[in-house]
Structure formats: structure tokens, C-alpha cells
Coordinates of C-alpha atoms in Angstrom, one line a residue:
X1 CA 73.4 101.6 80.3
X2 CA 73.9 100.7 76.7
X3 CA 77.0 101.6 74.4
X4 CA 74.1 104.5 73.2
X5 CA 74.0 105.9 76.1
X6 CA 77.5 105.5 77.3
X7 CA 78.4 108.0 73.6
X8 CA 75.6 110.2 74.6
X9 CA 77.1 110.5 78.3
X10 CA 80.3 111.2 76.5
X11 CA 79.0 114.4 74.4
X12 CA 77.0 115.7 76.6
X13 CA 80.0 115.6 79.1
X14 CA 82.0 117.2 76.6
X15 CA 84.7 114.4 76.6
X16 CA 87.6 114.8 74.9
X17 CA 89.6 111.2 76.0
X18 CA 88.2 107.8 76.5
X19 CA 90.0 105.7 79.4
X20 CA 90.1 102.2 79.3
X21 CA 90.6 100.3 83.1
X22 CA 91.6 96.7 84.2
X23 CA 93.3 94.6 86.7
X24 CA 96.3 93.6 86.3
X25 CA 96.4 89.7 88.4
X26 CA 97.5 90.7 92.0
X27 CA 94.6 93.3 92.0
X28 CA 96.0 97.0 90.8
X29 CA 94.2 99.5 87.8
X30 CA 96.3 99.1 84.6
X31 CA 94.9 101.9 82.0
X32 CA 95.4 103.6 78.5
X33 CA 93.3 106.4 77.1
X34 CA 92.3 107.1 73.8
X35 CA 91.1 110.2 71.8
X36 CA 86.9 110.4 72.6
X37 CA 86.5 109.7 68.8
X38 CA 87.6 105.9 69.3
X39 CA 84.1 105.6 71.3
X40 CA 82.5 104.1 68.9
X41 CA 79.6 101.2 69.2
X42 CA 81.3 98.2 68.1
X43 CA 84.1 98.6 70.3
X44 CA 81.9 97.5 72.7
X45 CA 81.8 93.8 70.8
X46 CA 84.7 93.9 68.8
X47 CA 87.3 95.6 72.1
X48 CA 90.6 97.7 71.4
X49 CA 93.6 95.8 71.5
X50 CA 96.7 96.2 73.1
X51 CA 100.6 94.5 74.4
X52 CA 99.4 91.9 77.5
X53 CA 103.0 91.3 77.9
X54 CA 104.1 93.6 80.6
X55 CA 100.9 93.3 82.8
X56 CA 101.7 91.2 86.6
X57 CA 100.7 87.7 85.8
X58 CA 99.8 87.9 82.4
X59 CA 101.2 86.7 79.2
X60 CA 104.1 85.9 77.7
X61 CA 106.2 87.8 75.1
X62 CA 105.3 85.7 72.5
X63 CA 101.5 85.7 73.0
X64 CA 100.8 89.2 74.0
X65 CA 98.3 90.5 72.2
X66 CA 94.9 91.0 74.5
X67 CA 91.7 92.7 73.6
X68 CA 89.8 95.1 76.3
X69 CA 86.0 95.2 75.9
X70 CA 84.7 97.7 77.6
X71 CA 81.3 97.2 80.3
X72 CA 79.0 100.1 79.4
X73 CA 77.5 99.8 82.7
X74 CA 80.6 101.1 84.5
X75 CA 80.6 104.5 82.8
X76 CA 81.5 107.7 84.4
X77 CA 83.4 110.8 83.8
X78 CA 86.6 110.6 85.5
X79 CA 86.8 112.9 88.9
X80 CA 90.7 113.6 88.5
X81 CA 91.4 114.5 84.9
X82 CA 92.2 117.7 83.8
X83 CA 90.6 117.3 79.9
X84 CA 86.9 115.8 80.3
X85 CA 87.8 112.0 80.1
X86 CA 85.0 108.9 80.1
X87 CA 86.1 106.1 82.4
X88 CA 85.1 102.4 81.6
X89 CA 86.1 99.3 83.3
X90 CA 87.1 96.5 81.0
X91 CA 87.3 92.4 80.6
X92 CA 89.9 91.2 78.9
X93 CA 89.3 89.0 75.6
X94 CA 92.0 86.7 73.7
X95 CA 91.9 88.3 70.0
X96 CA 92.2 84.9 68.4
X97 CA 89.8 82.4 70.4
X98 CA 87.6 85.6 71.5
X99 CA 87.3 83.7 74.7
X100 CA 87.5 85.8 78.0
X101 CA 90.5 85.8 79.4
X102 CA 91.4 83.0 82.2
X103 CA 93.3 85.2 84.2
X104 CA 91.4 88.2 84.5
X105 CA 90.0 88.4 87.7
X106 CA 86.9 90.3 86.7
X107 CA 85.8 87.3 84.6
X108 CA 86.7 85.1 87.6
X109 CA 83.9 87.0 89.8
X110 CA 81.9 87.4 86.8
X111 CA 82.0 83.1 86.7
X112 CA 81.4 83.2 90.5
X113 CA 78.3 84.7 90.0
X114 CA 77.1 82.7 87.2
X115 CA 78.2 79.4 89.1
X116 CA 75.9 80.9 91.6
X117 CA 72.8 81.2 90.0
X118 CA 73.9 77.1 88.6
X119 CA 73.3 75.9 92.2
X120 CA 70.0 77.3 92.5
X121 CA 70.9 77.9 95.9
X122 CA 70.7 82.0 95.2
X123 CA 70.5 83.9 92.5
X124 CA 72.8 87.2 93.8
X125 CA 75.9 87.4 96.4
X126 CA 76.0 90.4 98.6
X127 CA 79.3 92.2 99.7
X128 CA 80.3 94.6 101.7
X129 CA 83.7 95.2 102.3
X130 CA 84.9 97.7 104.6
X131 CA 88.3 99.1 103.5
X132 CA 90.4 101.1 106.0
X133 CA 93.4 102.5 104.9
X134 CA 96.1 105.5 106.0
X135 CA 96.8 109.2 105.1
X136 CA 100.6 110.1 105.7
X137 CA 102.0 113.5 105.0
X138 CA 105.4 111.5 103.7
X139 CA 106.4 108.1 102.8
X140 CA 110.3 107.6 102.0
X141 CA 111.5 103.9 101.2
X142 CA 114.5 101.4 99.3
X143 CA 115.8 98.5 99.3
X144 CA 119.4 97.9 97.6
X145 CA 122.4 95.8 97.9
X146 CA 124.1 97.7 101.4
X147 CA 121.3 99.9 102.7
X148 CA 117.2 99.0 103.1
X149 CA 114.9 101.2 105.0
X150 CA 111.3 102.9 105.2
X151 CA 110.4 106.0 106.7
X152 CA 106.9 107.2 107.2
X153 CA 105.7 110.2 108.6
X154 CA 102.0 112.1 109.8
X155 CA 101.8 115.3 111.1
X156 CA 99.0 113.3 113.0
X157 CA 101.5 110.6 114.4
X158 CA 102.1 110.7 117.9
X159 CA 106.0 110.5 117.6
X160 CA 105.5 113.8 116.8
X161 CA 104.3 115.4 120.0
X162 CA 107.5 117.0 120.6
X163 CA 108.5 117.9 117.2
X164 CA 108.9 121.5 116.5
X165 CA 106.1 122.7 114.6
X166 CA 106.1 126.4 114.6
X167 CA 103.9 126.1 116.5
X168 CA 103.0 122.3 117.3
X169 CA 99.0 122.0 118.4
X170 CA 99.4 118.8 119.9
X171 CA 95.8 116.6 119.6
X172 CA 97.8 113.9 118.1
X173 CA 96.0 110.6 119.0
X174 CA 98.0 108.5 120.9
X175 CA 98.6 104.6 119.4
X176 CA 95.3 102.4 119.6
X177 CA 93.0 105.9 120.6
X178 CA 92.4 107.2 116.9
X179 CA 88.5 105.6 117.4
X180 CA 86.7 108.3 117.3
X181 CA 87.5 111.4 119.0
X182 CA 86.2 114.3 117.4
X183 CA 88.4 117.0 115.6
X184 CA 90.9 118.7 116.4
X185 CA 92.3 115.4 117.1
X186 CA 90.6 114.2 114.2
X187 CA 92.7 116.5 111.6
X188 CA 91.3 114.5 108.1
X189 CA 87.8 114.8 108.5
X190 CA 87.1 117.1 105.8
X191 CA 89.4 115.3 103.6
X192 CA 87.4 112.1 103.9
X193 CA 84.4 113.9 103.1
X194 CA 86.1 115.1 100.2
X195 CA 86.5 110.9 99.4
X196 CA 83.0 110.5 100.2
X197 CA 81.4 113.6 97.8
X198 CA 83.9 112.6 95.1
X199 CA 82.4 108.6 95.3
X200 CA 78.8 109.9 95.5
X201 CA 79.3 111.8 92.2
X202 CA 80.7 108.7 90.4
X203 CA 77.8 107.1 92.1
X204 CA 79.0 105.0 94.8
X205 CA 76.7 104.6 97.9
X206 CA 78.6 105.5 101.1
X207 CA 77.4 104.9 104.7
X208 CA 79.0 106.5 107.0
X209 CA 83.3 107.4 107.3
X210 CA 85.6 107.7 110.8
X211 CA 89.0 107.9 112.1
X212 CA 90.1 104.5 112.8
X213 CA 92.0 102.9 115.7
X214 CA 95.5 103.9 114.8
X215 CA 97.2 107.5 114.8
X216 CA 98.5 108.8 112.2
X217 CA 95.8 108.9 110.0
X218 CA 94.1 105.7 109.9
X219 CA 90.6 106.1 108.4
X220 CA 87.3 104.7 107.1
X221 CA 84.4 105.1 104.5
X222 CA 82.3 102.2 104.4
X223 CA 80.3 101.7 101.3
X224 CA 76.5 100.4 101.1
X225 CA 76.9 96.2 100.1
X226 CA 76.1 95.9 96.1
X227 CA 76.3 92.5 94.0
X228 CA 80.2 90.5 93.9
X229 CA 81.3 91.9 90.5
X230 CA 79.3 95.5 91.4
X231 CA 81.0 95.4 94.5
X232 CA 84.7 95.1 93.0
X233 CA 84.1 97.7 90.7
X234 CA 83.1 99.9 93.5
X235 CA 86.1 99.1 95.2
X236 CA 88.2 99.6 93.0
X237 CA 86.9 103.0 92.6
X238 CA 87.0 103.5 96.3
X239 CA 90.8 103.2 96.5
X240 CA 91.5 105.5 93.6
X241 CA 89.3 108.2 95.0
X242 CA 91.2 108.0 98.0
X243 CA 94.5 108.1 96.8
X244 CA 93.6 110.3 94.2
X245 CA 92.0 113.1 96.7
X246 CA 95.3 112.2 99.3
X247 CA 97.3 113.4 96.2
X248 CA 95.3 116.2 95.6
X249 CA 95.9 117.8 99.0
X250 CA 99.7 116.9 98.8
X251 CA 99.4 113.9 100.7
X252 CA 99.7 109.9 100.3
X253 CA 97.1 107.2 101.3
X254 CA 97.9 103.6 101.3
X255 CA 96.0 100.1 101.5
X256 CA 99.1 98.1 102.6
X257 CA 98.1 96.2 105.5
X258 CA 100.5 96.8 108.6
X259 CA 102.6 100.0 107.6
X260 CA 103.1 100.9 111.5
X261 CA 104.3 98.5 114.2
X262 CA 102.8 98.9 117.4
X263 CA 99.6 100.2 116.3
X264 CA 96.5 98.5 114.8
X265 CA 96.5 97.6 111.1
X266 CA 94.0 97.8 108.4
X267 CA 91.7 95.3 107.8
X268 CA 89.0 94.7 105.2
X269 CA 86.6 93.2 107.5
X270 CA 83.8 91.9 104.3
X271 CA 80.2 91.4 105.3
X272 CA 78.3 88.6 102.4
X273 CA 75.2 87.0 102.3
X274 CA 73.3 85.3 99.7
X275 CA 69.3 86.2 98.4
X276 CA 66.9 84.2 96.2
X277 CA 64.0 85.6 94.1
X278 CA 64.8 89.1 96.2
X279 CA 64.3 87.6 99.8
X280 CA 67.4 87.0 102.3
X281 CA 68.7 83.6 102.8
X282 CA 71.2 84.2 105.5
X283 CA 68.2 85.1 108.5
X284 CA 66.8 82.1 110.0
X285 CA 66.2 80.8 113.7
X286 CA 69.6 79.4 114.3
X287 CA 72.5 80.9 116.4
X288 CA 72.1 84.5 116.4
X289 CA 69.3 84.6 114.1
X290 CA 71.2 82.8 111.0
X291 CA 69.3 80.1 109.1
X292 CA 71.0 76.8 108.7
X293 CA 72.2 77.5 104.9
X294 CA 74.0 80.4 106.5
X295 CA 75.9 78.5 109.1
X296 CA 76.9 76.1 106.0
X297 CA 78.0 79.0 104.4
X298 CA 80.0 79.8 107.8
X299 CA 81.2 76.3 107.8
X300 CA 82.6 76.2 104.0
X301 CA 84.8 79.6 104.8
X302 CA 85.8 78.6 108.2
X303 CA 86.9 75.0 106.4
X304 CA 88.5 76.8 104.0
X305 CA 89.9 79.8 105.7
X306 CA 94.1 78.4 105.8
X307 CA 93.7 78.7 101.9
X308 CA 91.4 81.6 101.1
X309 CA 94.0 83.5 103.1
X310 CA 96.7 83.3 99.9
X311 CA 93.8 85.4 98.3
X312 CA 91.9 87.5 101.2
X313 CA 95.4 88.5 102.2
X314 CA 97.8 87.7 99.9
X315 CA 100.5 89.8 100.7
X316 CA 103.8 89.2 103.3
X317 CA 102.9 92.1 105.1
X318 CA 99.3 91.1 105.8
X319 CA 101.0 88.8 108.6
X320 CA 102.0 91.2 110.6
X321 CA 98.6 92.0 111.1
X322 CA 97.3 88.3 111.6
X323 CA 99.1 88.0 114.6
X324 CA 97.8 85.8 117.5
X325 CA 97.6 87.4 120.8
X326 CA 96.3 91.1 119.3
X327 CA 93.7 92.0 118.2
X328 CA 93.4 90.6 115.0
X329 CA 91.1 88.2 113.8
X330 CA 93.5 84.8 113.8
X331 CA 91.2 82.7 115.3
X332 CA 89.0 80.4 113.1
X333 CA 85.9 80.1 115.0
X334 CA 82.6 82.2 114.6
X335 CA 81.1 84.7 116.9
X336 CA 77.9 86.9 117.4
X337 CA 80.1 89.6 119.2
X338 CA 83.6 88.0 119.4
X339 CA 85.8 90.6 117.2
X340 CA 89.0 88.5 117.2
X341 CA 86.8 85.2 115.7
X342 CA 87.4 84.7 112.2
X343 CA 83.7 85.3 111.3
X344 CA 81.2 87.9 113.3
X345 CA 77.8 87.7 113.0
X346 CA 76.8 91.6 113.3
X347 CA 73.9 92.0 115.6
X348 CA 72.9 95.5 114.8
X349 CA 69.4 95.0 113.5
X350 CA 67.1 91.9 113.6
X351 CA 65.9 92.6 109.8
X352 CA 66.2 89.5 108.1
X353 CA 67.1 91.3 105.3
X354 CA 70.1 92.5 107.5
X355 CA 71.2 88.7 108.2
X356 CA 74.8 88.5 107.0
X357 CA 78.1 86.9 108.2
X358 CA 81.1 89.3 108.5
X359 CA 84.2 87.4 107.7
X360 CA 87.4 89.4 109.4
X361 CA 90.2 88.0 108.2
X362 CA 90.6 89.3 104.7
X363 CA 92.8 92.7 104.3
X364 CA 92.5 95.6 101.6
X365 CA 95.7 94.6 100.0
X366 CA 93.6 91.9 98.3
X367 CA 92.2 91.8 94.4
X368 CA 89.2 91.7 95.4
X369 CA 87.3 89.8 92.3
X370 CA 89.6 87.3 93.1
X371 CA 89.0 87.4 97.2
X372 CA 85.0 87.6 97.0
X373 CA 84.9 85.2 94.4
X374 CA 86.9 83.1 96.5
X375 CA 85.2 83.4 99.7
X376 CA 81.8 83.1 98.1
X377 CA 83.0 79.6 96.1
X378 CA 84.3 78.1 99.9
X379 CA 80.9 79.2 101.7
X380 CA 79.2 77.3 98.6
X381 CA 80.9 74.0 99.1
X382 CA 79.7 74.5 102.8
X383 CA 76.3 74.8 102.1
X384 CA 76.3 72.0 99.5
X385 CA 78.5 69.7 101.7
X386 CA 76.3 70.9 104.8
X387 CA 79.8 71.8 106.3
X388 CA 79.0 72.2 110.7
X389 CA 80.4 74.8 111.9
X390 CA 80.9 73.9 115.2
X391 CA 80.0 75.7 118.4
X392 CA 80.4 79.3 118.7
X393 CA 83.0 80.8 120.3
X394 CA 81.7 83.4 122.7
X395 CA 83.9 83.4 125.3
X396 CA 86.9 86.2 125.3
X397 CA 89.6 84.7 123.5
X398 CA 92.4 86.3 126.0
X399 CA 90.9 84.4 129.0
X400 CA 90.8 81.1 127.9
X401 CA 93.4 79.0 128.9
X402 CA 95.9 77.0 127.0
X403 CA 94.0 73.6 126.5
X404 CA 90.8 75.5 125.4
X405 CA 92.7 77.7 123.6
X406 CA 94.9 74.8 121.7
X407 CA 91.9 73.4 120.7
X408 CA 91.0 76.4 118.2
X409 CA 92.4 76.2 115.0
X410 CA 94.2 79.8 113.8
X411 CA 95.4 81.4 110.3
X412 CA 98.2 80.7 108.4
X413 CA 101.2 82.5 110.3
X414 CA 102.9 83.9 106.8
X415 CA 101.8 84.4 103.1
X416 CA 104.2 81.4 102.6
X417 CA 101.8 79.3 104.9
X418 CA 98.8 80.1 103.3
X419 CA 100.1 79.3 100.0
X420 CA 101.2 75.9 100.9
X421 CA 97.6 75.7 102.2
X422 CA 95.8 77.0 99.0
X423 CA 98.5 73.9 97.1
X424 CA 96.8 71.3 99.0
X425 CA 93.4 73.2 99.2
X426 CA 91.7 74.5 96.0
X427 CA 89.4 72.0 94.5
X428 CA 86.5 74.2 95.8
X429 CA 87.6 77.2 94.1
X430 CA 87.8 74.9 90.8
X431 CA 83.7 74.4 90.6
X432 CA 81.9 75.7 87.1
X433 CA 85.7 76.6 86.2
X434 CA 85.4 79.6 88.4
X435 CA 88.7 79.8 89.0
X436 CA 91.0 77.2 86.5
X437 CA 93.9 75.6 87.2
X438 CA 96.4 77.8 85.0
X439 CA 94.9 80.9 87.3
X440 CA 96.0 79.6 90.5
X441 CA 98.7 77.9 89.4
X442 CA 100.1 81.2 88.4
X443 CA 99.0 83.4 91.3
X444 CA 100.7 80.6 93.7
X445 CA 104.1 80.9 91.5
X446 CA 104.0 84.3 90.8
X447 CA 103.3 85.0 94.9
X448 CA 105.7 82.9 95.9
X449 CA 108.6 84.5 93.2
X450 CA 107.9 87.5 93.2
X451 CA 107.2 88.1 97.2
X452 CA 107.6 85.4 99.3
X453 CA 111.6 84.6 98.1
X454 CA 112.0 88.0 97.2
X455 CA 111.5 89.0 100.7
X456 CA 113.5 86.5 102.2
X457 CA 116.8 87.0 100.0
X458 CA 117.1 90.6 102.1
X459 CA 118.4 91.6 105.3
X460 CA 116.1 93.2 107.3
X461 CA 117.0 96.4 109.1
X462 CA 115.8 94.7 113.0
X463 CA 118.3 91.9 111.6
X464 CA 120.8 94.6 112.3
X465 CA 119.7 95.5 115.5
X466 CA 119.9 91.6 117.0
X467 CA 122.3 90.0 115.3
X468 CA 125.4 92.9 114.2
X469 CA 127.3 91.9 117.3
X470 CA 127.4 88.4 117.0

């Protein structure tokens, strides 16, 4: 789509409001909107500009000023809007170098792409992330100098089995049985395909949606793979549908990783591959049907895995879902049918254009420009290092005994961890200037600041509970 037709989409819409998106660093929609006359051609060279200073991660005071330029490509009206409003996604553009902006993770993908394509190994990277997140009916939370608690509540949850409901209906799945009993124990099924007709008309392929493990309304949609940067966008997209659609029906969604204990979290298990002049790389006649570039690819992320974790699941609560001894996926070993592996090799179709790897460990808390550009830049430096491997691990991980299992290597226990991994570990991520050193300098210091100590200078309320009687 050119800027042409982006202005023609915009009358013949009947816009009255242009809306201008980006990321803000750790990976949430920043926006401003401006009067539908401002959508003029050049802005699609010269940008709009507007005060960096108060975005996450971004500038300082004194150097503030930013440009947007707007990508005509990622035009649509905007489902949620009362006044017809035109929705654009934007890069971000320093006004006096006009150089993109180091820190803006769409230009980081954007440079994982093109870094790509300077390999000659491929010429487009494939992802396909799926997302799950929960629906609650209330979410109450603070944090203050004498007092810190959250509350969180689902008309689905089965604490409340015994509330009074005037009258209570019961089919509330029970913890770990949410996957995938038909309604009425499934209560959100038409408001997911509500999500799912809402991406479809902003053009989003969807696949297929579900209840997840957990109760209380864990769900998800999983979206057709598309191109890294494509992919992002789409994402993006994704969760504000969701929460968008949740809000519409007096209700809350959230991507936060572990919001429940005792029950499954959610994950953003993220299926890549890599294709040259239109034909699949990834299929082969190696384990499980990859091809050797593929299990170098497997190699690079499994190497890299301790540091990609700061980025794939970057915040301190995605560690209480990497926990060894659950389910999650802690261990760092590959698997064709091994779900608690690091890295699954799906097995669903023997297509060689459906040859992929399915890396497990990443979680929808995540920026994701920053996260696939990240995993794609470590399974790079495994193919060009011809990284092994290793052996598959197909053996269940709960049966193995301690020696065998002492001898596979896990994730970072804490977002602390993984950043003191990603310190030591980042050269990779530094090929073609993908990602620079300002960037990760500043999303280590800004992690670590503004979550990791800020977390630890608070009593937590189970601190209460095991130590008020000391």
C-alpha cells in the first residue's frame, strides 16, 4: 500500500482522526492521534514529531524531540474507536541526523531481517508465535509503604464453586483441566470469536482459538506464521484486540505470565523457520525430518538460550513460570515430542514446507521485535558457527534420574539471572548492528532498575506468612 492509497482508504472510510502507534522499549503501544487532515503524503518521508522524553527507555529530557514516520503498509481503520480513526504503525526517526532510531525495536527487527538476507543463508524468517493469555471478570492490586496485595477474580475460577451466585451453575474447570472441554464449561467461547472476527477484519490470519490449560479463563487464538517484522505487527494487534474486546464486554485480559499460582501459566511457545528463493530450509533428512542448517539453527538458540531469556521473557514474573519440575519448558535440550524441552520439533505434517522448530521458552510478556529478532540472530550464529546440537532428548524428563538429569543444562532461574547471562552473552545479537550496544546496554539497566531492585526492595505478602513470628 502506498501513502495514495493509505489517503484514499482514509476517505473512503470516512475518517475523521489519524492514529499514530509505536513501542515504547520494553514492548507496549504508545500513541497520539491527529485530525484526518494531517494525512498528508509527505508525512510519510518527512514524519510528525513529538516529546521522546517520557517514553520507557527512551530519551533524555534534553534530547527529546523524536519523529514518527508512519509504514503505509500497516494501514487499517481502527476496530474500537467511536469517530472513524486510520491506524498506522510507526518507526521512530531522530529529527536532526534523520537516522532511525537505535532504540526502537521495530527498526531492530527491521535490521534482523536485512542482516538476514546479508548472509545469504535466507532471504525471509518465519514466525509464529502463539500467545495465550487470561480473561478475569476483576483484577484489584497496590503496593505501598504498610500494605501490598493483588486480588484476582473469574466467575470461571474454581475457587468459586461455592460462591453464592444467585444462582451459581457450577462448570467451572478445575486447576490444569481448562484444555478443552466444550461449553458450558467453556464460558468465553464466543468472546474469543469475537477476538478472532475483530483480527480477521484488520486482516490478521487466525488458525484456530481454545480454552487453555488453566481455569479461570485462560485462552488461545493462534495466528497463521507471517515474516519477523509482519509478525510483530500482528502481534501487537493481537493483544490490543484482545484487551480491547475483554474491555468491551466489561471484562479484563492480561499477557502477564504467571498471574495464578497453582495453575499453568502462559507461554508464547514461537514456532521459526527460515526460506530461500520461496523454498523451506528447515526440512531435511536429519532428526525428525530437519535439515542440518536447521539443527544449527537449534544449536545457536539452545547456545544462547541463558541470555535470549532477558528478552523472550524479560519480566520477574516470567520465573514463576520457568520453574523446574512443572511443566514448563526449563530444560535446554531439543525434542520431537518432548513438551518440557526447550525446543520441539512439531511433527504434525511431513510437508517440508511445514519444517519448523518451536522454541518454548519465550512468554507473551516479551517485545516481541526485540525477542524474534533476538532468537533469529542466536539461531544465525548457529548456523554459521555450525553450532551441534547435541542428542535429542526424548526421554520423559520426570523419569530420569539425578545424574542424567544433572547433566541437562536449564534456564536462568530469575530475570536477574538471565540478565547477568545476556552481560556476558551478547556479541551474537551485535552482528550487522542489529541490535547496538547503547540498546542493550539500556534494556539491561533499565530491567534491572526499574524491575529487578524494584521488586526486591518490597516485602512480599507470603513474607508475612513465614517469617511474622519470628
Amino acid at each position: 500500500m502506498t501513502p495514495k492509497d493509505v489517503i484514499k482508504m482514509a476517505q473512503e472510510n470516512k475518517a475523521v482522526m489519524v492514529d499514530f502507534k509505536f513501542l515504547d522499549f520494553p514492548g507496549i503501544w504508545q500513541h497520539f492521534a491527529a485530525p484526518i487532515d494531517e494525512l498528508r503524503e509527505e508525512i510519510f518521508e518527512e514524519g510528525l514529531g513529538f516529546d521522546g522524553s517520557s517514553i520507557r527507555g527512551w530519551q533524555a529530557i534534553h534530547t527529546s524531540d523524536m519523529l514518527v514516520i508512519p509504514d503505509p503498509s500497516t494501514a487499517i481503520m481502527d476496530p474500537f474507536t467511536q469517530f472513524p480513526t486510520l491506524s498506522l504503525i510507526c518507526n521512530i526517526v531522530d529529527p536532526i541526523t534523520k537516522e532511525f532510531y537505535s532504540r526502537d525495536p521495530r527498526y531492530i527487527a527491521q535490521k534482523a531481517e536485512a542482516y538476514l538476507k546479508s548472509t545469504g543463508i535466507g532471504d525471509t524468517a518465519y514466525f509464529g508465535p502463539e500467545a495465550e493469555f487470561f480473561i478475569f471478570d476483576d483484577i484489584r492490586f497496590d503496593q505501598n509503604s504498610r500494605c501490598g496485595y493483588y486480588f484476582v477474580d473469574s466467575k470461571e475460577g474454581i475457587w468459586n464453586s461455592g460462591r453464592e451466585e444467585n444462582p451459581n451453575l457450577g462448570y467451572k474447570p478445575r486447576h490444569k483441566e481448562g484444555y478443552f472441554p466444550v461449553p458450558p464449561t467453556d464460558s468465553q467461547e464466543d468472546l474469543r470469536t469475537e477476538m478472532v472476527i475483530e483480527m480477521q477484519k484488520c486482516g490478521i490470519y487466525v488458525e484456530k482459538e481454545h480454552h487453555e490449560v488453566a481455569t479461570a479463563g485462560q485462552g488461545e487464538i493462534d495466528m497463521r506464521f507471517d515474516s519477523l517484522v509482519k509478525m510483530a505487527d500482528n502481534l501487537m494487534l493481537f493483544k490490543y484486540i484482545i484487551k480491547n474486546v475483554a474491555r468491551r464486554h466489561n471484562k479484563t485480559a492480561t499477557f502477564m505470565p504467571k498471574p495464578l499460582f497453582g495453575d499453568n501459566g502462559s507461554g508464547m511457545h514461537t514456532h521459526q523457520s527460515i526460506w530461500k528463493n520461496g523454498k523451506p530450509t528447515f526440512a531435511g533428512s536429519g532428526y525428525a525430518g530437519l535439515s542440518e542448517l536447521a539443527l544449527y539453527y537449534t544449536g545457536g538458540i539452545l547456545k544462547h538460550a541463558k541470555a535470549l531469556a532477558a528478552i523472550t521473557s524479560p519480566t520477574t514474573n516470567s520465573y514463576k513460570r520457568l520453574t523446574p519440575g512443572f511443566e514448563a519448558p526449563v530444560n535446554l535440550a531439543y525434542s520431537a515430542r518432548n513438551r518440557s524441552a526447550a525446543i520441539r520439533i512439531p511433527t504434525y505434517s511431513a510437508s517440508p514446507k511445514a519444517k519448523r522448530i518451536e522454541v518454548r521458552f519465550p512468554d507473551p510478556s516479551c517485545n516481541p521485535y526485540l525477542a524474534f529478532a533476538a532468537m533469529l540472530m542466536a539461531g544465525l550464529d548457529g548456523i554459521e558457527n555450525k553450532i551441534n546440537p547435541g542428542e535429542p532428548l526424548d526421554k520423559d524428563i520426570y523419569e530420569l534420574g539425578p545424574e542424567e538429569l544433572a547433566s541437562v543444562p536449564t534456564m536462568p532461574a530469575s530475570l536477574e539471572e538471565a540478565l547477568d547471562h545476556l552481560e556476558e552473552d551478547h556479541e551474537f545479537l551485535m552482528k550487522g548492528n542489529v541490535f547496538t550496544e547503547d540498546a542493550l546496554e539500556t534494556w539491561i539497566s533499565y530491567k534491572r532498575s526499574k524491575e529487578v531492585d524494584a521488586l526486591r526492595l518490597r516485602p512480599h505478602p507470603y513474607e508475612f506468612f513465614l517469617y511474622y513470628d519470628i
